[in-house]
């Protein structure tokens, strides 16, 4: 209160009026939003990069941003066929060029015919270009072994994130004890905690079991739900499979258990499946929630509400910047589905180049097409290298004293658990930092390696983790892992 009075008196003396929008007057829900993946540690990484460019001497020559799943920023080459068709769509004059294969030209022409004015620069309808929604539905049907998918239940989006936020907006209602609660996994992808904070919903944490390779236990879902009902109205359950940041792949039996639980407890299911192409471990297999739900039959298949999400940003594509994605809704009330379309229409439409890219992802070259062999070779090379990186990451971390790492079964990240000396924990608390944030900041300042503290994703009390991508080129990743483990050993010795 005193500082506010001082500020007002200074304003009066300077003849300036107070700004309309201040930290005190702005939307308090926005102030509560946190997004660790692009948080303070990343800001410091950007500052260090600037200092290096200015010639400031550091103990390292480059900042390695292993904080985010941005494949092409880490050196992954785009898939040739995807970029060829996009180039033709963006600049149709190239359709006369002999430098592009015939099947790429046909695909570009097909997409352009479906665009307003035959141009990628025209708006589409709010739910996305009809042709592409039909192609997405056919992709889902092929993926799920022939289970039908209705294009009218498919909505294209600005990456999967935008669709997730839209569905959460539909779910959030009530005040006080009637406020919507959403069950999310801990550790979680911070999009969920940030969106729930912004919408004023209640975040209901359920913990994945680290000791069982980050398994999802329905008994833990029951615990979280029962406790939440004391102070909110739980209405939705989110599952991330394959997991981010934890890299686990759910078994079919687990998915069936989750569906039964959601049905019994009247919870809307959100299935975040953007890493469905990224499965590496022997014995692990991706099962879509839609497929399992339909194969379970009535009453689940005809009543359980589900929204499942996919994206062009991950998989083998790594096309983050084009912001292509979709959501398929199952058993949604038709009147609510109309409200969802209305909500999307406020944003006009998803980026049309991203829609075009999504079309190529869901309907890649056929075996008879000229581009098929190159496309398959590039796709398999990306996924094989990611699998090798997953094995290397688990191996190096598991051999390091004071670090333990579950198998990276899928996705693009490892989430190792680290032991931190009590003196480091105490110093971090004195500085007002989470202990793993203190560790990650020290790591960044000394090595240039930027990873995200586990506290940004959620973790059990008294445990410390960090998330890092496995995306750097294999040899750079090997050096990064070795440098990181050496730093942890030095940090432990320094603060012991």
Coordinates of C-alpha atoms in Angstrom, one line a residue:
X1 CA 0.0 0.0 0.0
X2 CA 2.9 2.4 0.9
X3 CA 4.7 1.8 -2.4
X4 CA 1.4 2.4 -4.3
X5 CA 1.0 5.8 -2.5
X6 CA 4.6 6.7 -3.4
X7 CA 4.0 5.7 -7.0
X8 CA 0.8 7.9 -7.2
X9 CA 2.6 10.9 -5.6
X10 CA 5.4 10.6 -8.1
X11 CA 2.9 10.4 -10.9
X12 CA 1.2 13.6 -9.5
X13 CA 4.6 15.5 -9.3
X14 CA 5.5 14.5 -12.8
X15 CA 2.2 15.6 -14.1
X16 CA 1.5 12.1 -15.6
X17 CA -1.6 10.1 -15.0
X18 CA -1.5 6.4 -14.0
X19 CA -1.8 4.0 -16.9
X20 CA -5.2 2.4 -17.4
X21 CA -3.6 -1.1 -17.7
X22 CA -1.2 -2.0 -14.8
X23 CA -0.2 -5.2 -13.1
X24 CA -2.8 -4.4 -10.4
X25 CA -5.7 -3.6 -12.9
X26 CA -5.0 -6.3 -15.5
X27 CA -6.8 -9.6 -15.7
X28 CA -5.6 -11.5 -12.6
X29 CA -6.0 -14.9 -14.3
X30 CA -3.4 -13.9 -16.9
X31 CA -1.0 -13.1 -14.2
X32 CA -1.4 -16.6 -12.8
X33 CA -0.5 -18.2 -16.1
X34 CA 2.9 -19.9 -16.2
X35 CA 4.5 -21.7 -19.2
X36 CA 7.8 -23.1 -18.2
X37 CA 8.8 -24.4 -21.7
X38 CA 9.3 -20.7 -22.7
X39 CA 9.8 -19.3 -19.3
X40 CA 12.5 -17.3 -17.4
X41 CA 15.2 -19.9 -18.1
X42 CA 14.6 -19.5 -21.9
X43 CA 14.8 -15.7 -21.6
X44 CA 18.2 -16.1 -20.0
X45 CA 19.3 -18.4 -22.8
X46 CA 18.3 -15.8 -25.3
X47 CA 20.4 -13.2 -23.4
X48 CA 23.4 -15.5 -23.3
X49 CA 23.1 -16.0 -27.1
X50 CA 23.1 -12.2 -27.5
X51 CA 26.1 -11.9 -25.3
X52 CA 28.0 -14.5 -27.3
X53 CA 27.2 -12.6 -30.5
X54 CA 28.7 -9.5 -28.9
X55 CA 31.9 -11.3 -28.1
X56 CA 31.4 -11.8 -24.4
X57 CA 33.6 -14.7 -23.2
X58 CA 31.7 -17.7 -21.8
X59 CA 32.7 -21.2 -20.8
X60 CA 30.9 -22.4 -23.9
X61 CA 30.7 -21.4 -27.6
X62 CA 27.0 -21.9 -28.2
X63 CA 23.7 -22.2 -26.3
X64 CA 22.0 -25.5 -26.9
X65 CA 18.2 -25.0 -26.5
X66 CA 17.1 -28.5 -25.5
X67 CA 14.0 -27.0 -23.8
X68 CA 11.4 -27.4 -26.6
X69 CA 10.4 -30.0 -29.1
X70 CA 11.3 -28.0 -32.1
X71 CA 12.9 -30.5 -34.4
X72 CA 14.0 -28.3 -37.3
X73 CA 15.5 -25.7 -35.0
X74 CA 17.7 -28.6 -33.8
X75 CA 18.8 -29.5 -37.3
X76 CA 16.2 -32.0 -38.5
X77 CA 15.8 -31.6 -42.3
X78 CA 12.2 -31.1 -43.6
X79 CA 10.7 -34.0 -45.5
X80 CA 11.2 -33.3 -49.2
X81 CA 7.7 -34.2 -50.5
X82 CA 6.0 -32.0 -47.9
X83 CA 8.0 -28.9 -48.9
X84 CA 7.8 -29.6 -52.6
X85 CA 4.0 -29.5 -52.5
X86 CA 3.9 -26.5 -50.2
X87 CA 6.3 -24.6 -52.5
X88 CA 4.0 -25.4 -55.4
X89 CA 0.9 -24.3 -53.5
X90 CA 2.5 -21.0 -52.3
X91 CA 3.9 -20.2 -55.8
X92 CA 1.7 -22.0 -58.5
X93 CA 3.9 -20.6 -61.3
X94 CA 6.3 -23.5 -60.2
X95 CA 3.7 -26.0 -61.5
X96 CA 5.3 -25.5 -64.9
X97 CA 8.8 -26.2 -63.6
X98 CA 10.4 -29.6 -64.5
X99 CA 12.1 -29.6 -61.1
X100 CA 9.1 -31.1 -59.3
X101 CA 7.7 -34.6 -59.6
X102 CA 4.3 -35.1 -61.2
X103 CA 2.7 -36.5 -58.0
X104 CA 3.7 -33.4 -56.1
X105 CA 2.2 -31.2 -58.8
X106 CA -1.1 -33.2 -58.8
X107 CA -1.3 -32.9 -55.0
X108 CA -0.7 -29.1 -55.1
X109 CA -3.3 -28.7 -57.8
X110 CA -5.8 -30.8 -55.8
X111 CA -5.3 -28.6 -52.7
X112 CA -5.4 -25.3 -54.6
X113 CA -8.7 -26.4 -56.3
X114 CA -10.2 -26.7 -52.8
X115 CA -9.0 -23.2 -51.7
X116 CA -11.0 -20.0 -52.1
X117 CA -9.8 -18.4 -55.3
X118 CA -7.5 -21.4 -55.8
X119 CA -5.0 -19.6 -53.5
X120 CA -3.4 -20.4 -50.1
X121 CA -3.8 -16.8 -49.3
X122 CA -7.6 -17.0 -49.1
X123 CA -9.6 -17.7 -45.9
X124 CA -11.1 -21.1 -45.5
X125 CA -14.3 -21.9 -43.6
X126 CA -13.7 -21.9 -39.9
X127 CA -13.6 -25.6 -39.4
X128 CA -11.0 -26.0 -42.2
X129 CA -11.1 -26.8 -45.9
X130 CA -13.7 -29.6 -46.5
X131 CA -11.4 -31.6 -48.7
X132 CA -8.7 -31.7 -46.0
X133 CA -11.2 -32.6 -43.3
X134 CA -12.3 -35.5 -45.5
X135 CA -8.7 -36.6 -45.9
X136 CA -8.2 -36.4 -42.2
X137 CA -11.2 -38.6 -41.6
X138 CA -9.9 -41.2 -44.1
X139 CA -6.5 -41.1 -42.3
X140 CA -8.2 -41.8 -38.9
X141 CA -10.2 -44.6 -40.5
X142 CA -7.0 -46.3 -41.9
X143 CA -5.1 -45.7 -38.7
X144 CA -7.9 -47.4 -36.6
X145 CA -8.3 -50.4 -38.8
X146 CA -11.5 -49.4 -40.7
X147 CA -13.5 -47.8 -37.8
X148 CA -15.5 -45.0 -39.6
X149 CA -14.6 -41.3 -39.0
X150 CA -17.0 -38.6 -40.0
X151 CA -15.4 -35.5 -41.5
X152 CA -18.1 -33.4 -39.9
X153 CA -16.6 -34.4 -36.5
X154 CA -13.2 -33.2 -37.6
X155 CA -12.1 -29.6 -37.0
X156 CA -8.8 -28.3 -38.3
X157 CA -6.8 -26.0 -35.9
X158 CA -3.7 -23.9 -35.4
X159 CA -1.7 -26.8 -34.1
X160 CA -3.2 -29.1 -31.6
X161 CA -2.8 -26.5 -28.9
X162 CA -5.5 -24.2 -30.3
X163 CA -8.0 -27.1 -30.5
X164 CA -7.2 -28.2 -26.9
X165 CA -7.9 -24.6 -25.6
X166 CA -11.1 -24.5 -27.6
X167 CA -12.5 -27.7 -26.1
X168 CA -11.4 -26.6 -22.6
X169 CA -13.3 -23.3 -23.1
X170 CA -16.5 -25.3 -23.8
X171 CA -16.0 -27.3 -20.6
X172 CA -15.3 -24.6 -18.1
X173 CA -18.3 -23.2 -16.2
X174 CA -19.5 -22.5 -12.6
X175 CA -18.2 -20.5 -9.6
X176 CA -16.9 -21.6 -6.2
X177 CA -17.6 -25.2 -5.5
X178 CA -19.3 -25.6 -8.9
X179 CA -16.2 -24.5 -10.9
X180 CA -15.1 -27.0 -13.5
X181 CA -12.3 -29.3 -12.5
X182 CA -10.0 -30.9 -15.1
X183 CA -7.9 -33.9 -14.2
X184 CA -4.4 -33.6 -15.8
X185 CA -1.3 -35.9 -15.4
X186 CA 1.6 -34.8 -13.3
X187 CA 4.1 -34.3 -14.8
X188 CA 2.1 -32.5 -17.5
X189 CA 2.6 -30.3 -20.5
X190 CA 2.2 -26.8 -19.2
X191 CA -0.3 -25.8 -21.9
X192 CA -2.9 -27.5 -19.6
X193 CA -2.0 -25.7 -16.3
X194 CA -1.7 -22.4 -18.1
X195 CA -5.0 -22.7 -19.9
X196 CA -6.9 -23.8 -16.8
X197 CA -5.4 -20.8 -14.9
X198 CA -6.4 -18.4 -17.7
X199 CA -10.0 -19.8 -17.8
X200 CA -10.4 -19.9 -14.1
X201 CA -10.9 -23.6 -13.9
X202 CA -9.6 -26.0 -11.2
X203 CA -6.5 -28.0 -12.0
X204 CA -6.9 -31.5 -10.5
X205 CA -3.6 -33.3 -10.4
X206 CA -3.2 -37.1 -10.8
X207 CA 0.3 -38.4 -10.4
X208 CA 1.9 -40.8 -12.9
X209 CA 4.0 -43.6 -11.2
X210 CA 7.7 -42.9 -11.8
X211 CA 8.7 -46.2 -10.3
X212 CA 6.6 -48.0 -12.9
X213 CA 7.9 -46.1 -16.0
X214 CA 5.4 -43.3 -15.5
X215 CA 2.4 -45.6 -15.7
X216 CA -1.1 -44.3 -15.3
X217 CA -2.9 -45.9 -12.3
X218 CA -6.7 -45.8 -12.2
X219 CA -6.6 -46.0 -8.4
X220 CA -4.7 -42.7 -8.5
X221 CA -7.4 -41.2 -10.7
X222 CA -10.0 -42.2 -8.1
X223 CA -8.0 -40.6 -5.3
X224 CA -7.6 -37.3 -7.3
X225 CA -11.3 -37.3 -8.3
X226 CA -12.6 -37.9 -4.7
X227 CA -10.4 -35.2 -3.2
X228 CA -11.4 -32.7 -6.0
X229 CA -15.1 -33.2 -5.4
X230 CA -14.8 -31.5 -2.1
X231 CA -14.0 -28.1 -3.7
X232 CA -15.0 -28.2 -7.4
X233 CA -17.0 -30.1 -10.1
X234 CA -14.7 -32.4 -12.1
X235 CA -15.9 -32.6 -15.6
X236 CA -13.0 -33.7 -17.8
X237 CA -10.0 -36.0 -17.8
X238 CA -6.9 -35.4 -19.9
X239 CA -4.4 -38.1 -21.0
X240 CA -1.2 -37.4 -22.9
X241 CA -0.2 -40.5 -24.9
X242 CA 2.7 -40.9 -25.7
X243 CA 3.6 -38.8 -22.7
X244 CA 5.0 -35.3 -22.6
X245 CA 7.3 -34.7 -20.7
X246 CA 7.6 -38.4 -19.5
X247 CA 7.8 -40.3 -22.8
X248 CA 5.7 -43.3 -21.7
X249 CA 3.3 -45.1 -24.1
X250 CA 0.1 -46.3 -22.6
X251 CA -0.9 -50.0 -23.0
X252 CA -4.3 -50.9 -24.5
X253 CA -5.4 -52.3 -21.1
X254 CA -4.6 -49.0 -19.4
X255 CA -6.6 -47.1 -22.1
X256 CA -9.6 -49.4 -21.6
X257 CA -9.4 -48.8 -17.8
X258 CA -9.3 -45.0 -18.3
X259 CA -12.3 -45.1 -20.6
X260 CA -14.3 -47.2 -18.1
X261 CA -13.3 -44.8 -15.3
X262 CA -14.3 -41.7 -17.4
X263 CA -17.7 -43.4 -18.3
X264 CA -18.5 -44.3 -14.7
X265 CA -17.6 -40.9 -13.4
X266 CA -19.2 -38.9 -16.2
X267 CA -16.0 -37.2 -17.4
X268 CA -15.3 -35.8 -20.8
X269 CA -12.1 -37.4 -22.2
X270 CA -9.4 -35.3 -23.9
X271 CA -6.7 -37.5 -25.6
X272 CA -3.6 -35.6 -26.5
X273 CA -2.1 -37.9 -29.2
X274 CA 0.3 -35.6 -31.0
X275 CA 3.3 -38.0 -30.6
X276 CA 1.5 -41.0 -32.1
X277 CA 4.2 -41.5 -34.7
X278 CA 6.9 -41.3 -32.0
X279 CA 7.1 -44.8 -30.5
X280 CA 10.5 -46.4 -30.0
X281 CA 10.6 -49.1 -27.4
X282 CA 10.2 -52.8 -28.3
X283 CA 6.9 -54.0 -27.0
X284 CA 5.4 -50.5 -27.0
X285 CA 2.6 -49.7 -29.5
X286 CA 0.3 -46.6 -30.0
X287 CA -3.4 -47.3 -29.5
X288 CA -5.7 -44.4 -30.2
X289 CA -8.4 -43.7 -27.7
X290 CA -11.0 -43.5 -30.5
X291 CA -10.1 -47.1 -31.7
X292 CA -10.1 -48.6 -28.2
X293 CA -13.4 -46.8 -27.4
X294 CA -15.2 -48.0 -30.5
X295 CA -13.9 -51.6 -30.0
X296 CA -15.2 -51.6 -26.4
X297 CA -18.7 -51.4 -27.9
X298 CA -21.8 -50.1 -26.1
X299 CA -22.4 -48.4 -23.8
X300 CA -18.9 -46.8 -24.0
X301 CA -18.7 -46.5 -27.8
X302 CA -22.1 -44.8 -28.1
X303 CA -22.0 -42.6 -25.0
X304 CA -18.5 -41.7 -23.9
X305 CA -17.6 -38.2 -25.0
X306 CA -14.1 -37.9 -26.5
X307 CA -11.9 -35.2 -28.2
X308 CA -8.6 -36.5 -29.6
X309 CA -5.9 -34.2 -31.0
X310 CA -3.1 -34.5 -33.5
X311 CA -0.5 -32.1 -35.0
X312 CA 2.0 -31.6 -37.8
X313 CA 4.6 -30.3 -35.3
X314 CA 5.9 -33.6 -34.0
X315 CA 6.1 -37.1 -35.5
X316 CA 8.6 -37.4 -38.2
X317 CA 7.5 -34.1 -39.7
X318 CA 8.7 -31.6 -37.1
X319 CA 6.8 -28.8 -39.0
X320 CA 6.2 -26.7 -35.9
X321 CA 6.1 -23.3 -37.6
X322 CA 3.2 -24.1 -40.0
X323 CA 0.8 -24.6 -37.0
X324 CA -1.2 -27.5 -38.5
X325 CA -3.4 -29.7 -36.4
X326 CA -6.9 -31.2 -35.9
X327 CA -9.4 -32.4 -33.3
X328 CA -11.9 -35.2 -33.8
X329 CA -14.9 -35.2 -31.5
X330 CA -16.8 -38.3 -30.7
X331 CA -20.3 -38.5 -29.1
X332 CA -20.4 -34.7 -28.6
X333 CA -23.8 -33.2 -28.2
X334 CA -24.7 -31.8 -31.7
X335 CA -25.8 -28.5 -30.1
X336 CA -22.4 -28.1 -28.3
X337 CA -20.6 -29.0 -31.6
X338 CA -22.4 -26.0 -33.2
X339 CA -21.2 -23.8 -30.3
X340 CA -17.6 -25.2 -30.9
X341 CA -17.8 -24.1 -34.5
X342 CA -19.1 -20.7 -33.5
X343 CA -16.1 -20.3 -31.1
X344 CA -13.7 -21.3 -33.9
X345 CA -15.4 -18.9 -36.3
X346 CA -14.4 -15.9 -34.0
X347 CA -10.8 -16.8 -34.9
X348 CA -11.7 -16.9 -38.7
X349 CA -9.8 -20.0 -39.7
X350 CA -6.6 -21.9 -39.0
X351 CA -3.5 -20.9 -41.2
X352 CA -4.2 -22.3 -44.7
X353 CA -0.6 -23.3 -45.4
X354 CA -0.8 -25.4 -42.1
X355 CA -4.0 -27.0 -43.4
X356 CA -2.3 -27.9 -46.6
X357 CA 0.7 -29.4 -44.8
X358 CA -1.7 -31.4 -42.6
X359 CA -3.3 -32.8 -45.7
X360 CA 0.1 -34.1 -46.9
X361 CA 0.8 -35.7 -43.5
X362 CA -2.5 -37.6 -43.4
X363 CA -2.4 -38.7 -47.1
X364 CA 1.3 -39.1 -47.9
X365 CA 2.5 -40.5 -51.3
X366 CA 1.1 -43.9 -52.2
X367 CA 3.4 -46.9 -53.1
X368 CA 2.7 -46.3 -56.9
X369 CA 3.7 -42.5 -56.7
X370 CA 7.1 -41.3 -57.9
X371 CA 7.8 -39.6 -54.6
X372 CA 7.0 -42.7 -52.5
X373 CA 10.5 -44.2 -52.2
X374 CA 12.2 -41.0 -51.1
X375 CA 9.4 -40.1 -48.7
X376 CA 9.5 -43.5 -47.0
X377 CA 13.3 -43.4 -46.8
X378 CA 13.3 -39.9 -45.2
X379 CA 10.5 -40.7 -42.8
X380 CA 12.1 -44.0 -41.6
X381 CA 15.5 -42.3 -41.2
X382 CA 14.1 -39.6 -38.9
X383 CA 12.2 -42.1 -36.8
X384 CA 15.2 -44.5 -36.6
X385 CA 17.5 -41.7 -35.5
X386 CA 15.0 -40.6 -32.8
X387 CA 14.8 -44.2 -31.6
X388 CA 18.6 -44.3 -31.4
X389 CA 18.6 -41.0 -29.5
X390 CA 16.0 -42.3 -27.1
X391 CA 18.2 -45.3 -26.3
X392 CA 21.3 -43.2 -25.9
X393 CA 19.6 -40.8 -23.5
X394 CA 18.3 -43.5 -21.3
X395 CA 21.7 -45.3 -21.3
X396 CA 23.9 -42.3 -20.4
X397 CA 21.6 -41.0 -17.7
X398 CA 21.1 -44.4 -16.1
X399 CA 24.8 -44.9 -15.8
X400 CA 25.4 -41.5 -14.1
X401 CA 25.5 -41.4 -10.3
X402 CA 22.7 -39.3 -8.8
X403 CA 20.6 -39.4 -12.0
X404 CA 17.9 -41.9 -12.9
X405 CA 15.9 -42.0 -16.2
X406 CA 13.0 -44.2 -17.2
X407 CA 13.0 -45.7 -20.7
X408 CA 12.0 -43.1 -23.4
X409 CA 9.3 -45.3 -24.9
X410 CA 8.0 -42.5 -27.1
X411 CA 7.6 -38.7 -27.8
X412 CA 10.7 -36.5 -27.9
X413 CA 11.8 -36.0 -24.4
X414 CA 13.5 -37.5 -21.3
X415 CA 12.5 -36.5 -17.8
X416 CA 15.4 -37.6 -15.6
X417 CA 15.2 -37.5 -11.8
X418 CA 18.2 -35.8 -10.2
X419 CA 19.5 -35.9 -6.7
X420 CA 20.4 -32.4 -5.3
X421 CA 22.5 -31.9 -2.2
X422 CA 20.7 -30.4 0.8
X423 CA 22.9 -27.3 0.7
X424 CA 21.9 -26.6 -2.9
X425 CA 18.2 -27.0 -2.0
X426 CA 18.6 -24.6 0.9
X427 CA 20.5 -22.0 -1.2
X428 CA 17.8 -22.2 -3.9
X429 CA 15.1 -21.6 -1.3
X430 CA 17.0 -18.6 0.1
X431 CA 17.1 -17.2 -3.5
X432 CA 13.3 -17.8 -3.9
X433 CA 13.9 -20.5 -6.6
X434 CA 12.7 -24.0 -6.9
X435 CA 15.8 -26.3 -6.4
X436 CA 15.6 -27.8 -9.8
X437 CA 15.3 -24.3 -11.3
X438 CA 18.5 -23.3 -9.5
X439 CA 20.2 -26.4 -10.9
X440 CA 19.0 -25.7 -14.5
X441 CA 20.1 -22.0 -14.2
X442 CA 23.6 -23.0 -13.0
X443 CA 23.8 -25.6 -15.8
X444 CA 22.9 -23.0 -18.4
X445 CA 25.4 -20.4 -17.1
X446 CA 28.3 -22.9 -17.1
X447 CA 27.6 -25.1 -20.1
X448 CA 25.1 -23.3 -22.3
X449 CA 22.7 -26.2 -22.1
X450 CA 19.1 -25.0 -21.7
X451 CA 16.7 -27.5 -20.2
X452 CA 13.4 -27.0 -18.3
X453 CA 13.1 -27.7 -14.5
X454 CA 10.7 -30.4 -13.5
X455 CA 8.9 -28.0 -11.3
X456 CA 7.5 -26.4 -14.4
X457 CA 5.7 -29.6 -15.3
X458 CA 4.8 -30.7 -11.8
X459 CA 6.4 -33.5 -9.8
X460 CA 5.9 -35.3 -6.4
X461 CA 7.0 -33.2 -3.4
X462 CA 10.7 -33.7 -2.6
X463 CA 11.7 -35.0 -6.0
X464 CA 13.6 -33.0 -8.7
X465 CA 13.7 -33.5 -12.4
X466 CA 14.3 -31.7 -15.7
X467 CA 12.9 -32.1 -19.2
X468 CA 15.2 -32.1 -22.2
X469 CA 14.5 -33.0 -25.8
X470 CA 16.3 -35.8 -27.6
X471 CA 16.3 -33.8 -30.8
X472 CA 19.9 -32.6 -31.3
X473 CA 21.9 -34.5 -33.9
X474 CA 23.2 -37.8 -32.5
X475 CA 26.8 -36.8 -31.9
X476 CA 25.8 -33.4 -30.5
X477 CA 23.3 -35.2 -28.2
X478 CA 26.0 -37.5 -27.0
X479 CA 28.3 -34.6 -26.1
X480 CA 25.4 -32.7 -24.5
X481 CA 24.5 -35.8 -22.3
X482 CA 28.1 -36.3 -21.2
X483 CA 28.6 -32.6 -20.5
X484 CA 25.3 -32.5 -18.5
X485 CA 26.2 -35.6 -16.4
X486 CA 29.7 -34.1 -15.6
X487 CA 28.1 -30.9 -14.6
X488 CA 25.7 -32.7 -12.2
X489 CA 28.7 -34.5 -10.6
X490 CA 30.5 -31.2 -10.2
X491 CA 27.4 -29.5 -8.8
X492 CA 26.9 -32.3 -6.3
X493 CA 30.5 -32.1 -5.1
X494 CA 30.4 -28.3 -4.9
X495 CA 27.3 -28.2 -2.7
X496 CA 27.9 -31.3 -0.6

